PDB file of C-alpha atoms in Angstrom:
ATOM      1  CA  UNK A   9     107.966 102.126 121.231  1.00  0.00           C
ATOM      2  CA  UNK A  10     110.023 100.368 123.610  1.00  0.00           C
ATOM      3  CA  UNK A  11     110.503 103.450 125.938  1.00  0.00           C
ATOM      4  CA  UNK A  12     106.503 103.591 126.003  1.00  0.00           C
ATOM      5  CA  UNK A  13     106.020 100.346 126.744  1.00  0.00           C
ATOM      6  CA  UNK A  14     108.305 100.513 129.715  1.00  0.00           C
ATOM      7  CA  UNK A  15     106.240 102.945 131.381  1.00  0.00           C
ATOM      8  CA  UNK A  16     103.235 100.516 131.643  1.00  0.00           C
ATOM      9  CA  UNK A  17     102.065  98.789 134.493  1.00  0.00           C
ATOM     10  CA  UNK A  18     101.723  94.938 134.726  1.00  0.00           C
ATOM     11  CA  UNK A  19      99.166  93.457 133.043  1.00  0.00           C
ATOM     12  CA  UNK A  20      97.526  89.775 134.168  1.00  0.00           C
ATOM     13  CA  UNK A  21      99.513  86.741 133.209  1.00  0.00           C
ATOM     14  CA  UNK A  22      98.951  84.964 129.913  1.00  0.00           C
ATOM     15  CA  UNK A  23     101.580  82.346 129.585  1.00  0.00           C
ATOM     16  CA  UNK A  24     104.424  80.713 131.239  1.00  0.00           C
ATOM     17  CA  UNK A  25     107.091  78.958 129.762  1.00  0.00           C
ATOM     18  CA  UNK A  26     110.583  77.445 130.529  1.00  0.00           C
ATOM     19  CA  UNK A  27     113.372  79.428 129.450  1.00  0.00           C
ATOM     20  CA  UNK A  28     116.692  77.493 128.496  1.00  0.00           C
ATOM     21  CA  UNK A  29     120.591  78.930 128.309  1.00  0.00           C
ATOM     22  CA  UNK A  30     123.651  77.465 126.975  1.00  0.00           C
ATOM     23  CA  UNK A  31     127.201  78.454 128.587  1.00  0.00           C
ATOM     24  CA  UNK A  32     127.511  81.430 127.004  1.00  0.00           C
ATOM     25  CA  UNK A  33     124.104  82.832 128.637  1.00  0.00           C
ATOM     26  CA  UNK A  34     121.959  82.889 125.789  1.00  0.00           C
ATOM     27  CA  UNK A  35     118.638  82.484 126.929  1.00  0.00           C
ATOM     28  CA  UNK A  36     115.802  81.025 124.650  1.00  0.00           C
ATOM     29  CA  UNK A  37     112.052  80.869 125.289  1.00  0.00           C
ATOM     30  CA  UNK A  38     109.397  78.983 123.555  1.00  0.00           C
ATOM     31  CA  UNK A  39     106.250  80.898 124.157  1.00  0.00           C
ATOM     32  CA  UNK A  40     101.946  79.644 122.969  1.00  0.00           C
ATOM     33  CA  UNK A  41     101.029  81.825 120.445  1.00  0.00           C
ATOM     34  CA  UNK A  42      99.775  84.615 121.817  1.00  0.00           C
ATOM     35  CA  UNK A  43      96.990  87.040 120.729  1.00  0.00           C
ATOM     36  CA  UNK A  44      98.180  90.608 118.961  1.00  0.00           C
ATOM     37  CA  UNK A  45      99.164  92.687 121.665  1.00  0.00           C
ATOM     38  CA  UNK A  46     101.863  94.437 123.469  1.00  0.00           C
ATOM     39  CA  UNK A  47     103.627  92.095 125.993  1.00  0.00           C
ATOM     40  CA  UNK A  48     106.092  91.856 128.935  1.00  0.00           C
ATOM     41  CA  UNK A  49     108.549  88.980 129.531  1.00  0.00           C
ATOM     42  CA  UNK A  50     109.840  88.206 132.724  1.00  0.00           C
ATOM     43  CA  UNK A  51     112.384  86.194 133.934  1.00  0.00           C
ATOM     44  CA  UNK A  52     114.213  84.960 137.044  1.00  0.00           C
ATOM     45  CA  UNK A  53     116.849  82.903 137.387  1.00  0.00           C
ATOM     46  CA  UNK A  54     119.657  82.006 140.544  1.00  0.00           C
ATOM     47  CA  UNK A  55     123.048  82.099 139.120  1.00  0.00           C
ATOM     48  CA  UNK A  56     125.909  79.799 139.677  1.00  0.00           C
ATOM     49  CA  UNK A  57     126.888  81.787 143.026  1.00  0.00           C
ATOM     50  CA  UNK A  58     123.599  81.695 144.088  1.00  0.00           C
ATOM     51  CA  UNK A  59     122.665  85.179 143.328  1.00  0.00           C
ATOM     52  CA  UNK A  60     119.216  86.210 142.363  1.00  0.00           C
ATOM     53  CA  UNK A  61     119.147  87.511 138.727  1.00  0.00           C
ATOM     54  CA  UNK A  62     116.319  88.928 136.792  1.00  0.00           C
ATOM     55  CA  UNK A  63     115.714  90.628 133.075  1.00  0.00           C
ATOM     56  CA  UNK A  64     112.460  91.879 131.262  1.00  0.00           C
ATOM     57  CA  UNK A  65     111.860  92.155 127.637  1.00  0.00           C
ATOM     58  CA  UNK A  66     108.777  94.446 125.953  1.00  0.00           C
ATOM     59  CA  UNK A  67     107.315  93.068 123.029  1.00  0.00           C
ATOM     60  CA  UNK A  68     104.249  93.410 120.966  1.00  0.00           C
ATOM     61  CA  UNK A  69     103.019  90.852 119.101  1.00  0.00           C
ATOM     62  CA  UNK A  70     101.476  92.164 115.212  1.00  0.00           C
ATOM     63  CA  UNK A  71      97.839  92.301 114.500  1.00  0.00           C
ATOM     64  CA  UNK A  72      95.613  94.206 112.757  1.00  0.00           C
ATOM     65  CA  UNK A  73      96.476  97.129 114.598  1.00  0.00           C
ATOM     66  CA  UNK A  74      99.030  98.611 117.084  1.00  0.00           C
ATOM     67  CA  UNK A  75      97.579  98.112 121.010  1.00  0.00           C
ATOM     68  CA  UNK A  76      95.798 100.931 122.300  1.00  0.00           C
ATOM     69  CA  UNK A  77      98.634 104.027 123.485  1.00  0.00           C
ATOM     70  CA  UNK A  78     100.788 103.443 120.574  1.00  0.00           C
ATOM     71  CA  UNK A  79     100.597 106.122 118.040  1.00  0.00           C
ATOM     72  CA  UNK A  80     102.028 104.570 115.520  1.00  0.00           C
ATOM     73  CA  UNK A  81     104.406 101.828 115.114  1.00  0.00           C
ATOM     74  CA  UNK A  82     107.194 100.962 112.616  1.00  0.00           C
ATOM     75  CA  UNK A  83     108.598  97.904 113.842  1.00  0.00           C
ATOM     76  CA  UNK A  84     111.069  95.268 111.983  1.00  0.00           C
ATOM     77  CA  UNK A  85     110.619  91.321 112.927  1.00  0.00           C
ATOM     78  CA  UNK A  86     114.651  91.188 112.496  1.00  0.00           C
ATOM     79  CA  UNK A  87     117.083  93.701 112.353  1.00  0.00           C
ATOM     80  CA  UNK A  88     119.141  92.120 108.979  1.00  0.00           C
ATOM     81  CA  UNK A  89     117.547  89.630 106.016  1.00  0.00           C
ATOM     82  CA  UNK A  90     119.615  88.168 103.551  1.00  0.00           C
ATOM     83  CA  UNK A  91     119.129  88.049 100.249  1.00  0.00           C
ATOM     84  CA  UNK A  92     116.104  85.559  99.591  1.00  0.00           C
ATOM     85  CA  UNK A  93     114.314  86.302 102.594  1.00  0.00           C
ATOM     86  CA  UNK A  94     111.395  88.868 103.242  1.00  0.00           C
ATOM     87  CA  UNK A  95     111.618  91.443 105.400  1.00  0.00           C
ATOM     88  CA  UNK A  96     108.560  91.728 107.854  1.00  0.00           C
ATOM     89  CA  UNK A  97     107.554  94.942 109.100  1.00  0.00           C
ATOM     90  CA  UNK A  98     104.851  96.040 111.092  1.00  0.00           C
ATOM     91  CA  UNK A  99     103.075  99.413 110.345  1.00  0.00           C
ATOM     92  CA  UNK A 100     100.559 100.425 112.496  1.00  0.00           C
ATOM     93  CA  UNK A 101      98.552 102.994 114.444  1.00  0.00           C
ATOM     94  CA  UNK A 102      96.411 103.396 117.863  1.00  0.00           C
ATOM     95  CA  UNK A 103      94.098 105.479 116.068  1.00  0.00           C
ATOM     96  CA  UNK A 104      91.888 103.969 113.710  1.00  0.00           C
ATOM     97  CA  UNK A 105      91.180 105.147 110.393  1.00  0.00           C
ATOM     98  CA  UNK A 106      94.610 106.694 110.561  1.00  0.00           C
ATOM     99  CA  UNK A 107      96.624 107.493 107.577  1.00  0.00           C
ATOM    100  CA  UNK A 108      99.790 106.184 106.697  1.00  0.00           C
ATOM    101  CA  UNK A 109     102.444 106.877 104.519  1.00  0.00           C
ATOM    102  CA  UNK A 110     105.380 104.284 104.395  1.00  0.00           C
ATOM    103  CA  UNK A 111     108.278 104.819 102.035  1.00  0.00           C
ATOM    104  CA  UNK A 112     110.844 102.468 101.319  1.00  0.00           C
ATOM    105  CA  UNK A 113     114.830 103.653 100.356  1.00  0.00           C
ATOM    106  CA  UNK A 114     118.030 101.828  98.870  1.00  0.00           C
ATOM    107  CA  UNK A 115     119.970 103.956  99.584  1.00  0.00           C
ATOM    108  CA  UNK A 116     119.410 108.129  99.159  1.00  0.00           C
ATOM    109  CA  UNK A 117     116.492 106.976  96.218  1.00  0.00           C
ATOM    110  CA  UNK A 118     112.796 106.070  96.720  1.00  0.00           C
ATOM    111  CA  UNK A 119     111.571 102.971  95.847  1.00  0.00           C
ATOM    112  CA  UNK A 120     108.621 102.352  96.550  1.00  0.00           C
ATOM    113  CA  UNK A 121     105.564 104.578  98.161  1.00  0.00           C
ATOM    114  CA  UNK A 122     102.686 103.052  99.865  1.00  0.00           C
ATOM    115  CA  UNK A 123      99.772 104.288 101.394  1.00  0.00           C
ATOM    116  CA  UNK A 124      98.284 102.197 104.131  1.00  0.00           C
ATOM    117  CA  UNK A 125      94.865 102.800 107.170  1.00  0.00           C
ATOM    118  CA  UNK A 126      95.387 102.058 110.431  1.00  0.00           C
ATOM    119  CA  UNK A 127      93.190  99.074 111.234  1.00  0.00           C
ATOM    120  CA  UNK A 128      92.461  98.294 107.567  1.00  0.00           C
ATOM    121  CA  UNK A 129      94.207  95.267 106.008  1.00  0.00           C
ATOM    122  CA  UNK A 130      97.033  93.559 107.565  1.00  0.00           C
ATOM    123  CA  UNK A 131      99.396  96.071 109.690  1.00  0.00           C
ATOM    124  CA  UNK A 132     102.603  93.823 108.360  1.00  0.00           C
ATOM    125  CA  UNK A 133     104.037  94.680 105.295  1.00  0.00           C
ATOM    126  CA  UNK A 134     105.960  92.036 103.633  1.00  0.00           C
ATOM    127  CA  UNK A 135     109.390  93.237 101.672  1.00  0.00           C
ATOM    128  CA  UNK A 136     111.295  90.660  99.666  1.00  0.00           C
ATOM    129  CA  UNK A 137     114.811  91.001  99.789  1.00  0.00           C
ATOM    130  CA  UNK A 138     116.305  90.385  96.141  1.00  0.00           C
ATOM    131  CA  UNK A 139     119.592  90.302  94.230  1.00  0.00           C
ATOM    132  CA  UNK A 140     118.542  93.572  92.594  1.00  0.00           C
ATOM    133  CA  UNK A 141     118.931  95.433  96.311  1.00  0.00           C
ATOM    134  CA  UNK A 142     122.556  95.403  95.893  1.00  0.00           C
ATOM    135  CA  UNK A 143     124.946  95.996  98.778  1.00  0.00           C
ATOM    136  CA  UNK A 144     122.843  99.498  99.494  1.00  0.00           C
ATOM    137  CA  UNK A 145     120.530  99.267 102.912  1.00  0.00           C
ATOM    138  CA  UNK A 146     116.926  99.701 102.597  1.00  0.00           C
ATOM    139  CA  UNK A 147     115.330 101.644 105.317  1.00  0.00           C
ATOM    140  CA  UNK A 148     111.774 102.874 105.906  1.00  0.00           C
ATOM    141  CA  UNK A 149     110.274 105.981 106.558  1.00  0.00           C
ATOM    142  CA  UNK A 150     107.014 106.181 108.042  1.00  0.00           C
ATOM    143  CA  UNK A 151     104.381 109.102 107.617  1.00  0.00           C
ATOM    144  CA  UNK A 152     101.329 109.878 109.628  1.00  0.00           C
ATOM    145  CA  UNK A 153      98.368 111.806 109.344  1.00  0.00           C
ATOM    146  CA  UNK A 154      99.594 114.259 112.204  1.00  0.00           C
ATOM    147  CA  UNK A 155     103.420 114.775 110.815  1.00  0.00           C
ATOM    148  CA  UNK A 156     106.941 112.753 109.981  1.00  0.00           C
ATOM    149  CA  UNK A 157     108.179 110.808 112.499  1.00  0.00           C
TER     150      UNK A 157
END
């Protein structure tokens, strides 16, 4: 997804917002809530040497569907949960009407199988993260109409 949405051009200006650092040069935003959509962040800063220095970050922003150009999406809010939290992913598709096959592993076994339309119903899928996963990762593997993967 990321690689796709790198290839696309500019699109107008939705928001601005201040972005804020600590020492160690982590940045943090506070963005409006924005519309579901794909996204581009960009920011500019002058360093302590008075260098110019800029970074962009992709995003897309869940809805009922993934934006138009994405075949399908499989994308996690965070990359770990702990134990008592949910896991939020978004599953989603370009193409409406699309099938969708998601399949969720601990470990090598199959827990649960879900079949999902692209468009229809919410396009995040909420996983709560329990005592009963154990130490074993759960991972998904999504399925679409047109092949694995």
């Amino acid at each position: 997804m990321e690689q796709t949405l790198r290839r696309w051009d500019d699109g107008a200006e939705v928001a601005q917002a201040a972005v804020t650092h600590g020492a160690d040069g982590v940045a943090a935003v506070k963005l409006p809530a924005l519309r579901a959509g794909a996204y581009r962040l960009r920011y500019e800063t002058t360093d302590a040497f008075g260098q110019k220095a800029t970074a962009q970050r992709d995003f897309v922003v869940a809805g009922v569907r993934a934006p138009a150009g994405l075949p399908a999406v499989l994308a996690a809010e965070r990359a770990s949960v702990r134990v008592g939290e949910v896991a939020r992913l978004m599953v989603a598709s370009g193409f409406e009407g699309q099938p969708l096959v998601m399949d969720v592993y601990q470990g090598r076994q199959r827990v649960e199988h879900r079949l999902l339309t692209a468009g229809q119903g919410r396009a995040v899928v909420e996983l709560p993260v329990t005592e009963a996963c154990g130490a074993a990762s759960r991972w998904c593997s999504p399925w679409c109409a047109t092949g694995r993967r």
